[in-house]
Short mmCIF file of C-alpha atoms in Angstrom, two decimals:
data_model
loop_
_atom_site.label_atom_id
_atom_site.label_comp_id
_atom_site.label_asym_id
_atom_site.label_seq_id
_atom_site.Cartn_x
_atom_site.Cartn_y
_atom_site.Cartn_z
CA UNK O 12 -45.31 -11.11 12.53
CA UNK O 13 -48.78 -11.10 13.71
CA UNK O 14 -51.53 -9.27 11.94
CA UNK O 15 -52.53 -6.17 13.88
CA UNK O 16 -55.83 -7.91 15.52
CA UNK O 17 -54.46 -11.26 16.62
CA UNK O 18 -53.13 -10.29 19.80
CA UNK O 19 -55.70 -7.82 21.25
CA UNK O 20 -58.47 -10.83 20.49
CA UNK O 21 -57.95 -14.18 22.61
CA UNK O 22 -58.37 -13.68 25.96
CA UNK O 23 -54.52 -14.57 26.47
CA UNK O 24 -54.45 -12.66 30.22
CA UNK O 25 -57.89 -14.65 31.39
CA UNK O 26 -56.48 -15.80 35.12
CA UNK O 27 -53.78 -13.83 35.15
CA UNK O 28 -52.54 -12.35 38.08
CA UNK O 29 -50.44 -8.85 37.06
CA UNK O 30 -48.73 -7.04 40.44
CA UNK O 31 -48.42 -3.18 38.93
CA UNK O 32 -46.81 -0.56 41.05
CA UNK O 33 -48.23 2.98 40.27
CA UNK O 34 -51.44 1.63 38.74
CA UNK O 35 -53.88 4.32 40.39
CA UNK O 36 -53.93 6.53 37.67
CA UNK O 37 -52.18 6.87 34.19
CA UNK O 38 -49.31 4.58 31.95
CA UNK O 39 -50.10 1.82 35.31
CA UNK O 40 -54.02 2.21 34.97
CA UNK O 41 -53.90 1.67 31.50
CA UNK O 42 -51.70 -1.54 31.40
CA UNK O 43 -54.00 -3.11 34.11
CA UNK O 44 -57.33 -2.13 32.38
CA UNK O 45 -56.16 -3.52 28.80
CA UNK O 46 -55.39 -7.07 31.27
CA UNK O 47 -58.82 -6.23 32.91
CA UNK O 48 -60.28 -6.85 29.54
CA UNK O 49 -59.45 -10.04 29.23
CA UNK O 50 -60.80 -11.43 32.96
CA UNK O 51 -57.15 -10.92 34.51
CA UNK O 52 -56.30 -10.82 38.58
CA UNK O 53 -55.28 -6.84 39.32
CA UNK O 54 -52.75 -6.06 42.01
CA UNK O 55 -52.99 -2.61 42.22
CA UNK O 56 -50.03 -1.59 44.15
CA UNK O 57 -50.33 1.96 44.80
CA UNK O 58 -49.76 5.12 47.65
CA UNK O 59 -53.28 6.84 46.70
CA UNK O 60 -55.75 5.11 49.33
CA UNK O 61 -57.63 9.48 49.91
CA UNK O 62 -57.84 11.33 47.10
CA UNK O 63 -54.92 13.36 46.00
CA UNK O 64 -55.96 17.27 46.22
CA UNK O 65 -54.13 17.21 42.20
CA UNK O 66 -54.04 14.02 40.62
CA UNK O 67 -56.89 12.13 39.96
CA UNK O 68 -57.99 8.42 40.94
CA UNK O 69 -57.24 6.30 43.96
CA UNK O 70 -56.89 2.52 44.15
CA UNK O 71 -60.07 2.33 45.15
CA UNK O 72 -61.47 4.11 41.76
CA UNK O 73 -59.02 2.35 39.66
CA UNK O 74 -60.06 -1.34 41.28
CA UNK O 75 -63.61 -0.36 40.84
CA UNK O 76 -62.65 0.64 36.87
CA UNK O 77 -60.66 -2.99 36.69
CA UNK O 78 -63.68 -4.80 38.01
CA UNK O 79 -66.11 -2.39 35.24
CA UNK O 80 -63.81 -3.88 32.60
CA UNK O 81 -64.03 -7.24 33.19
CA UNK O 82 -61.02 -8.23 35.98
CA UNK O 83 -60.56 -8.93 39.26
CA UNK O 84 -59.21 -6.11 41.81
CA UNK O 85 -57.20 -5.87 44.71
CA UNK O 86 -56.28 -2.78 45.92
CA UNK O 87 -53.23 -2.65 47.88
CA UNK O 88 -51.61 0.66 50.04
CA UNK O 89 -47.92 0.62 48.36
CA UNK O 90 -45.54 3.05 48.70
CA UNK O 91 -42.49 1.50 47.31
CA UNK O 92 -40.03 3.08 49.36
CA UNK O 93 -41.35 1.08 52.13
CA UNK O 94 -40.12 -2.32 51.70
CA UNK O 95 -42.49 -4.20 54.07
CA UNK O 96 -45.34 -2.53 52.26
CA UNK O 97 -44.50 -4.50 49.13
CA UNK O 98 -43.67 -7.42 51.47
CA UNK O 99 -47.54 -7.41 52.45
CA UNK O 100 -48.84 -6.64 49.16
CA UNK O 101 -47.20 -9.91 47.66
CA UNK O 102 -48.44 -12.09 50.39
CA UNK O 103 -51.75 -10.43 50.22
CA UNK O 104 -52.05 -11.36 46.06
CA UNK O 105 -50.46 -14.61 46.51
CA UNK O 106 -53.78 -15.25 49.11
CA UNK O 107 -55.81 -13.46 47.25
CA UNK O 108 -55.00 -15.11 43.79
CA UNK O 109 -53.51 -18.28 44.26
CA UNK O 110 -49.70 -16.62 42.65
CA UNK O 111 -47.96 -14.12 40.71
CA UNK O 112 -47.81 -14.75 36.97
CA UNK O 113 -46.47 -10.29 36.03
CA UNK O 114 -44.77 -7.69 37.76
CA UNK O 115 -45.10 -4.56 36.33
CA UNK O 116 -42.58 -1.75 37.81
CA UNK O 117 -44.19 1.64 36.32
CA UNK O 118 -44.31 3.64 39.51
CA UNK O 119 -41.57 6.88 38.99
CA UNK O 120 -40.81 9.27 40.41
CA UNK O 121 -39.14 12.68 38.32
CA UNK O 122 -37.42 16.03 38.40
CA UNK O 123 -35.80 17.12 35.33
CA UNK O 124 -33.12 19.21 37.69
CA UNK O 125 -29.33 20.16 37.41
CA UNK O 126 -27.31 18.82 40.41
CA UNK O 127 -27.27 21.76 42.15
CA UNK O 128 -30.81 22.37 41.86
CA UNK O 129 -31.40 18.85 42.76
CA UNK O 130 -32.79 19.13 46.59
CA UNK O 131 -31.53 15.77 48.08
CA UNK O 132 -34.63 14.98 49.44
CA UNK O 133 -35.84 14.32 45.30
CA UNK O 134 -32.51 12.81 45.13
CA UNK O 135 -33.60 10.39 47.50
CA UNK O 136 -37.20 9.96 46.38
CA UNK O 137 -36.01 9.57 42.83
CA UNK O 138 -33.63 7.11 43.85
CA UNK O 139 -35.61 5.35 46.35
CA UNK O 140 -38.78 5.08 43.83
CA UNK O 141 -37.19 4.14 40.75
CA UNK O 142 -34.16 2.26 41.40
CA UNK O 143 -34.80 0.83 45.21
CA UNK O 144 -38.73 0.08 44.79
CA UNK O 145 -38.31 -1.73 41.29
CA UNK O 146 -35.30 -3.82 42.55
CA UNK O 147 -36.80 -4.52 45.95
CA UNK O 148 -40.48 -5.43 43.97
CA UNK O 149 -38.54 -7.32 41.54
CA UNK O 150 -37.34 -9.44 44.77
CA UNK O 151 -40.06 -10.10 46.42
CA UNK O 152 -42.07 -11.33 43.22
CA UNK O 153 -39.29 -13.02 42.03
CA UNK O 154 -39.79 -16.39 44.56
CA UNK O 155 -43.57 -16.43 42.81
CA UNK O 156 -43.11 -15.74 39.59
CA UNK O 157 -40.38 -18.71 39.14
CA UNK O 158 -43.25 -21.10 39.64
CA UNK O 159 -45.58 -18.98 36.70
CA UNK O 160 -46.14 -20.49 33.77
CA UNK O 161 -45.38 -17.59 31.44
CA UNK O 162 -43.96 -15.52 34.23
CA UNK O 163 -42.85 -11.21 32.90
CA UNK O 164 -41.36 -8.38 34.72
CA UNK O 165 -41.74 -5.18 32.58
CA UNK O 166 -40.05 -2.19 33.51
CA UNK O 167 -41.28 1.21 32.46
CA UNK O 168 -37.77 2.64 31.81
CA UNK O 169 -35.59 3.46 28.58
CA UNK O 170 -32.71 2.26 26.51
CA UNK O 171 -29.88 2.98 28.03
CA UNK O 172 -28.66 6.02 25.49
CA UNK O 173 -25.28 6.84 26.59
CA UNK O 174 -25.02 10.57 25.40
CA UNK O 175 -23.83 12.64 27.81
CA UNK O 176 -26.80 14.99 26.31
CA UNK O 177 -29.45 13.00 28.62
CA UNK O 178 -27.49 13.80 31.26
CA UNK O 179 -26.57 17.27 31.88
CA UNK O 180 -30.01 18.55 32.40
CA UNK O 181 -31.51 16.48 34.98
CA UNK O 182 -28.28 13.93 35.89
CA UNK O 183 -30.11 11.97 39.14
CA UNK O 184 -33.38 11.69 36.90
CA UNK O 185 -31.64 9.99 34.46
CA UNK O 186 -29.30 7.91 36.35
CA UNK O 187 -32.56 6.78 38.64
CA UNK O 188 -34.09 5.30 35.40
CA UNK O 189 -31.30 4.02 33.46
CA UNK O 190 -30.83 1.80 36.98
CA UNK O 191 -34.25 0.52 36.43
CA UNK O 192 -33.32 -0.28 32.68
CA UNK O 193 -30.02 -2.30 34.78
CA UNK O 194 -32.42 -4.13 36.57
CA UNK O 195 -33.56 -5.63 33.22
CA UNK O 196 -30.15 -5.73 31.77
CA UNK O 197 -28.74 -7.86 34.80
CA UNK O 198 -32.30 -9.81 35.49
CA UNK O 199 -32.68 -10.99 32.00
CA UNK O 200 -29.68 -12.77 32.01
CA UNK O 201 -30.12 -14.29 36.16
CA UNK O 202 -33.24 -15.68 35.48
CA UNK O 203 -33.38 -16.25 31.25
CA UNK O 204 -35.11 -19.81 31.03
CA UNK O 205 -37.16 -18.79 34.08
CA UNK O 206 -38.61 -15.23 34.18
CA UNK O 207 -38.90 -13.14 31.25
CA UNK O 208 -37.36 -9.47 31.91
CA UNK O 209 -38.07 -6.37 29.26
CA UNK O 210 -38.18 -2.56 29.73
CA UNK O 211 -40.77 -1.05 27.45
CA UNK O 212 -40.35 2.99 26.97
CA UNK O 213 -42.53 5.07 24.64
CA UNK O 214 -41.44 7.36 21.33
CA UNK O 215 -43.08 10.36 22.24
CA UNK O 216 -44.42 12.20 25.19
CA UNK O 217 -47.60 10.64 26.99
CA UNK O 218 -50.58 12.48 28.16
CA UNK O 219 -50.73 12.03 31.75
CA UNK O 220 -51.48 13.92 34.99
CA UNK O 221 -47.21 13.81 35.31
CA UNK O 222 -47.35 15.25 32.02
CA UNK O 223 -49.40 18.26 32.66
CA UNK O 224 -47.52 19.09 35.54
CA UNK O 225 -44.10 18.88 33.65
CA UNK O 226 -45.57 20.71 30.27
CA UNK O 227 -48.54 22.88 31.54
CA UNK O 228 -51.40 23.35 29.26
CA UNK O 229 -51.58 22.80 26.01
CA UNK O 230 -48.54 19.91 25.97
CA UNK O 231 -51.44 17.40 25.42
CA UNK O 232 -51.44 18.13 21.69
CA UNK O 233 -47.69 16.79 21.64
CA UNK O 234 -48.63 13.78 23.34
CA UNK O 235 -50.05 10.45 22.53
CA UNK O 236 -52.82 8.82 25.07
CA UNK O 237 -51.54 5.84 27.21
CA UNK O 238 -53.19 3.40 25.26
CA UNK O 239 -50.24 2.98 23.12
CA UNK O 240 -48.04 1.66 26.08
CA UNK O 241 -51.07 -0.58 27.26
CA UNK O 242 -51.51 -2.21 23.63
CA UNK O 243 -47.17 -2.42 23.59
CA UNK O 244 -47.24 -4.21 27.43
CA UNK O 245 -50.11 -6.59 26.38
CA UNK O 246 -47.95 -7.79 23.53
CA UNK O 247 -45.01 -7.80 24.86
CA UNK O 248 -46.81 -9.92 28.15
CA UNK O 249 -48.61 -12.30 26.11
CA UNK O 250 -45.37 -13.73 24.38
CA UNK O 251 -43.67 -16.68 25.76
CA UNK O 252 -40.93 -16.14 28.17
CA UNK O 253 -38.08 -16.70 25.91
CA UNK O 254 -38.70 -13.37 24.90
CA UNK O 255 -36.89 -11.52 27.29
CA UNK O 256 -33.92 -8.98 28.00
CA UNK O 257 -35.36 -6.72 24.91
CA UNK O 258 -35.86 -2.90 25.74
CA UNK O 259 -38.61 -1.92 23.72
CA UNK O 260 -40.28 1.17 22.13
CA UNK O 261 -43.67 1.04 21.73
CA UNK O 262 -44.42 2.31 18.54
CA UNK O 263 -41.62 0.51 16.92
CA UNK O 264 -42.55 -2.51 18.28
CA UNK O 265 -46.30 -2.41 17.19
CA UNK O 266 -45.63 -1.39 13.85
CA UNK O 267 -43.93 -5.18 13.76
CA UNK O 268 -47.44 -6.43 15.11
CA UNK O 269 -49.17 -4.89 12.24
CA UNK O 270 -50.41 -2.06 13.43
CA UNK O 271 -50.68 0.68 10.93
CA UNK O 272 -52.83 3.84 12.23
CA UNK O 273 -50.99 5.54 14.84
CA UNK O 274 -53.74 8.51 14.67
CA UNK O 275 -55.85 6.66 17.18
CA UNK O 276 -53.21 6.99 19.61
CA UNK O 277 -52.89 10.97 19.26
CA UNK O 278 -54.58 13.05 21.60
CA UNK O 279 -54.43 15.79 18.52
CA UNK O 280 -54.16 13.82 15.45
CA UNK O 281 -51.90 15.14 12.64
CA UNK O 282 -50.69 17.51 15.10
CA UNK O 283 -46.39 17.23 15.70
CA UNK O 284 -45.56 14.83 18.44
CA UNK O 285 -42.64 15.31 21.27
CA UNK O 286 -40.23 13.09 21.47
CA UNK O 287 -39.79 11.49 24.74
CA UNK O 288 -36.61 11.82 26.59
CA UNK O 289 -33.64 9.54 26.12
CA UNK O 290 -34.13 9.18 22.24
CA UNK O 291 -32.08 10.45 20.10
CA UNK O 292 -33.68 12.47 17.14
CA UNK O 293 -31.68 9.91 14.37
CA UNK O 294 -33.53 6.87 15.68
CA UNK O 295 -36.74 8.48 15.28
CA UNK O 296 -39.02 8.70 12.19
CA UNK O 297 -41.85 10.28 10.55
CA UNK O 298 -44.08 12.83 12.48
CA UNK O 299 -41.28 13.34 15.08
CA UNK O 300 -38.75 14.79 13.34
CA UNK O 301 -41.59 17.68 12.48
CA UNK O 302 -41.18 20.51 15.47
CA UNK O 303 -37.50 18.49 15.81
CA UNK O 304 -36.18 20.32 12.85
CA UNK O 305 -33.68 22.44 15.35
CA UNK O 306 -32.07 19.70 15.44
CA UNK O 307 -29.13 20.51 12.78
CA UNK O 308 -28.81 23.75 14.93
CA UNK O 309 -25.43 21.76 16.43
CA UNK O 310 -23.93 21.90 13.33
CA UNK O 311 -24.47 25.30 11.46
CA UNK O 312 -23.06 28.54 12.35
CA UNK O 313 -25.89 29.80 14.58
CA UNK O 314 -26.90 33.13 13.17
CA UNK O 315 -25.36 35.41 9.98
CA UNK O 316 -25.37 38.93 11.41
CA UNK O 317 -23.95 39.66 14.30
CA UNK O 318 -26.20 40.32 16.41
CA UNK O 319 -29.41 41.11 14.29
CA UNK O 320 -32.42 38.24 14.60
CA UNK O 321 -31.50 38.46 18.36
CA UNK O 322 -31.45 41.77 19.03
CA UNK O 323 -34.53 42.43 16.87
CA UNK O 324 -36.18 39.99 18.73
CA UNK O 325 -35.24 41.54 21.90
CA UNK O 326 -36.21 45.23 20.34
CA UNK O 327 -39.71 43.52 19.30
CA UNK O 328 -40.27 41.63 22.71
CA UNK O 329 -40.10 45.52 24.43
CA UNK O 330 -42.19 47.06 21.77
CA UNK O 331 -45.09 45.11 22.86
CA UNK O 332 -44.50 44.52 26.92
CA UNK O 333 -48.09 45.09 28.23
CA UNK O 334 -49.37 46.27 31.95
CA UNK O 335 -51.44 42.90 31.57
CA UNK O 336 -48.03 41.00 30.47
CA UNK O 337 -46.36 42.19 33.53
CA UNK O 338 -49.30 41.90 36.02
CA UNK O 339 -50.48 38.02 34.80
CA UNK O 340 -46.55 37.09 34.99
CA UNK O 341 -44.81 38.04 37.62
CA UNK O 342 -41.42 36.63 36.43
CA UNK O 343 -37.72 38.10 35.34
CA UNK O 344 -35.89 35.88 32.89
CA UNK O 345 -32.77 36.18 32.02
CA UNK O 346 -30.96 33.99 28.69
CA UNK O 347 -27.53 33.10 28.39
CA UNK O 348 -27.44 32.55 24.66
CA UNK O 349 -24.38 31.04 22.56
CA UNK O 350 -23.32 31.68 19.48
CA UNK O 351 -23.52 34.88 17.40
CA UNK O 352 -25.05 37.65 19.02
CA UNK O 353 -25.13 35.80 22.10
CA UNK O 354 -24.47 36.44 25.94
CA UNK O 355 -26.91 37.77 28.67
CA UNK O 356 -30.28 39.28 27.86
CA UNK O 357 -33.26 39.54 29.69
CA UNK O 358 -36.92 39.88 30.23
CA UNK O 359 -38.42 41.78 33.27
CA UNK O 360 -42.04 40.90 33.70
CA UNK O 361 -42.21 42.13 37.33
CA UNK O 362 -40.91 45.40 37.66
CA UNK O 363 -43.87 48.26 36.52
CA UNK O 364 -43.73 48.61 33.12
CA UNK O 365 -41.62 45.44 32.50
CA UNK O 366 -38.67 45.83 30.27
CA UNK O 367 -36.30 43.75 27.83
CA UNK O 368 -32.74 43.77 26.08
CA UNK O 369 -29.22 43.25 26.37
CA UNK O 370 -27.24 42.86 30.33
CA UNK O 371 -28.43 41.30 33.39
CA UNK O 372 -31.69 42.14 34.37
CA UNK O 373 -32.11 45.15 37.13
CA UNK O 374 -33.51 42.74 39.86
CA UNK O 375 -32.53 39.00 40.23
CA UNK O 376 -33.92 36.95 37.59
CA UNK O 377 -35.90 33.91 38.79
CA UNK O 378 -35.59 31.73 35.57
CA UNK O 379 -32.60 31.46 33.53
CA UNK O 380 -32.52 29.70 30.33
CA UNK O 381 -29.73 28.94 28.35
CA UNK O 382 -29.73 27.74 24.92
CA UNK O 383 -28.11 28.87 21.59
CA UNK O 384 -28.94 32.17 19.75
CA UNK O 385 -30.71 30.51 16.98
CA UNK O 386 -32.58 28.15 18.57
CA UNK O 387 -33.55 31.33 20.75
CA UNK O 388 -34.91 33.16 17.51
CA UNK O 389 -36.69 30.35 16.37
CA UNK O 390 -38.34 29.71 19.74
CA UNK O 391 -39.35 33.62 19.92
CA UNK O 392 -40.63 33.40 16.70
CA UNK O 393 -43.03 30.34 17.20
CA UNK O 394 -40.52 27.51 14.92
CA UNK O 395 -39.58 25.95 18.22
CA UNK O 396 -41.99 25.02 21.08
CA UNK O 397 -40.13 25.95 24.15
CA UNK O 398 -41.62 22.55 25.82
CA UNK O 399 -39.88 20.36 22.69
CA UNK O 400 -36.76 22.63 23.07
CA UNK O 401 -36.58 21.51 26.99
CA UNK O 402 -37.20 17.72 26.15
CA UNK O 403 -34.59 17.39 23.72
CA UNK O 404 -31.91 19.16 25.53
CA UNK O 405 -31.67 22.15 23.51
CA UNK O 406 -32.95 24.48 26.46
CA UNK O 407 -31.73 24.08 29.91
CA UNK O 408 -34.01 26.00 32.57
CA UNK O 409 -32.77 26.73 36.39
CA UNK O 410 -35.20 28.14 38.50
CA UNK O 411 -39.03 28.39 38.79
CA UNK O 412 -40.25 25.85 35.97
CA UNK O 413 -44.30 27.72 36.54
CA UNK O 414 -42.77 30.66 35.69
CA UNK O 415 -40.66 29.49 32.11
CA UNK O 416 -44.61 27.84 31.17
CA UNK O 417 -45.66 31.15 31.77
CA UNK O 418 -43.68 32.47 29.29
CA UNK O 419 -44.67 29.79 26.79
CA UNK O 420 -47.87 31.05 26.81
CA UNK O 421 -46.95 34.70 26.29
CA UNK O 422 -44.57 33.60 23.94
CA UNK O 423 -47.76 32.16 21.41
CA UNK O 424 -49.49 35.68 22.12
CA UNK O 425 -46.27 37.46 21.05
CA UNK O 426 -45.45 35.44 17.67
CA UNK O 427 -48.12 37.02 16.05
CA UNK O 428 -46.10 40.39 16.69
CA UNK O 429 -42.61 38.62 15.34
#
């Protein structure tokens, strides 16, 4: 393999022309400004023309970043659901540009929802943006990326892991992106010899405004920045096209390029990653089995007495309920535990004076969260970060997802106390 420098230093992308859906802000920014560097043609297809009263950047900011960095820019009004808008923007960059030499599909939509929480208008958007927009953007670059000379689609979308475990918590998230990951599967092999076709998915959570809405503050210290998946596309776009039908993890794929320092990536280096969804813990190494360790939870009977670490936890949890606990949350949880000295407890955070133990709560919970009783204990006692717990399907959450960050938060207050 190549040593660690060799691909980031030839201007390989120089004339370029790169068609990237989502590329207004985050993993899609980041992909086109590592391109930008090297005096490539920017297509950023994008919905963000106003700014967005959350996230930041428009296509406008991004194309004037591009054109900073060294590329070309042309901003184009995509929302992907809307087939004739990616019509336009591929006649527009063919005009503007001459061809299309990259697609990249990164714009997703997600809700990490059970089915019956699942509204079916995120069904549809899930479906629509994910599946729909990268087959339909596939299609209509397809025609001008035949006559590229190194032409790439790269899908931002997993491996297709099988285990029913990626599933159960969020079923139409998963089934939106694993049909992306199809599109590669079946592409690959239509067009092998013509268009190069590779998913690209990272090891561990990524720090982006998607991120903070899913995590809430403070996930950023389990994440790594989105440079990682912007040095993993650029090497994965600069080889030829025979290189193709591979679904790729970034980290895994670098360390074959040479690269050795991973640190650079981290947002809080030395500090335990989270591992990204749709990876299981075995095929992962180093730093993210640390925080993981709950892992062999499956396995072992979940907790010796009875019903002591849980119900001590419980009897600690209402020894140090607060006014201000109860007035800055505003929530009742309830936890269906399994395992020994399981069932239904609950948290009331609401009612004055907030209380806590064993039974359904006195007023309708608005969060429940089910996991085992030992994961439980070592969540409550600051072992388990509730956020990894959620990501690698040890805790399922129904209900208001503010609310269950909220109690993350108390929950780091509290472990002093446990």
């Amino acid at each position: 393999s190549l040593p660690s420098t060799s691909p980031f230093t030839f201007r390989k992308l120089a004339g370029c022309t790169l068609f990237i859906t989502g590329a207004s802000r985050g993993i899609g920014k980041a992909i086109a400004l590592k391109a930008a560097k090297d005096g490539a043609n920017i297509v950023i297809a994008a919905k963000t023309a106003e700014p967005h009263p959350t996230l930041p950047g428009t296509i406008y900011t991004a194309a004037e970043e591009i054109e900073a960095a060294g590329g070309k820019a042309l901003p184009c009004v995509v929302n992907v659901r809307e087939e004739q808008q990616i019509i336009n923007a591929v006649e527009k960059a063919v005009k503007t540009f001459g061809g299309i030499d990259i697609l990249v599909n990164n714009a997703s939509a997600i809700s990490l929802t059970g089915t019956l929480e699942t509204a079916t208008k995120k069904v549809n958007l899930m479906m629509d943006v994910n599946v729909r927009g990268t087959y339909l953007t596939s299609k209509a670059c397809l025609p001008h990326l035949k006559k590229s000379k190194n032409p790439h689609i790269l899908n931002l979308s997993p491996p297709m892991n099988l285990n029913p475990m990626w599933f159960k918590n969020h079923c139409a998230y998963t089934i939106s992106k694993y049909g992306m990951s199809m599109c590669v599967l079946g592409m690959a092999e239509e067009f092998r010899g013509e268009v190069a076709v590779n998913a690209l998915w990272p090891k561990t959570a990524i720090h982006t405004a998607a991120m903070d809405m899913l995590g809430g503050s403070g996930i950023e210290k389990q994440c790594r920045k989105t440079d990682i998946l912007a040095d993993a596309a650029y090497c994965i776009l600069t080889k030829p096209k025979t290189f193709t039908g591979n679904f790729i993890i970034d980290e895994v794929l670098l360390r074959e390029e040479g690269v050795k320092d991973f640190d650079v990536y981290a947002i809080a280096p030395g500090h335990p990653l989270m591992p990204d969804f749709f990876l299981d813990e075995k095929k992962l190494s180093g730093s993210q089995q640390e925080g993981a360790d709950g892992a062999k939870v499956k396995t072992e009977p979940a907790a010796a007495e009875p019903s002591g670490p849980v119900a001590e936890t419980f009897r600690v949890i209402q020894g140090a309920m607060t006014e201000e606990y109860v007035r800055s949350t505003q929530g009742v949880f309830q936890f269906e535990l399994s395992g020994d000295g399981g069932g239904t407890w609950y948290i009331d955070l609401k009612t004055k004076g907030g209380s806590a133990g064993f039974g359904k709560p006195p007023v309708t919970a608005d969060v429940v969260m089910s996991m085992s009783s030992a994961d439980f204990v070592k969540m409550f006692t600051g072992k388990l970060k509730p956020t990894l717990a959620f990501m690698s399907g040890k805790l399922r959450i129904k209900g208001n997802m503010a609310l269950a960050i909220k109690l993350e938060k108390m929950l780091s207050q509290l472990n002093s106390k446990l």
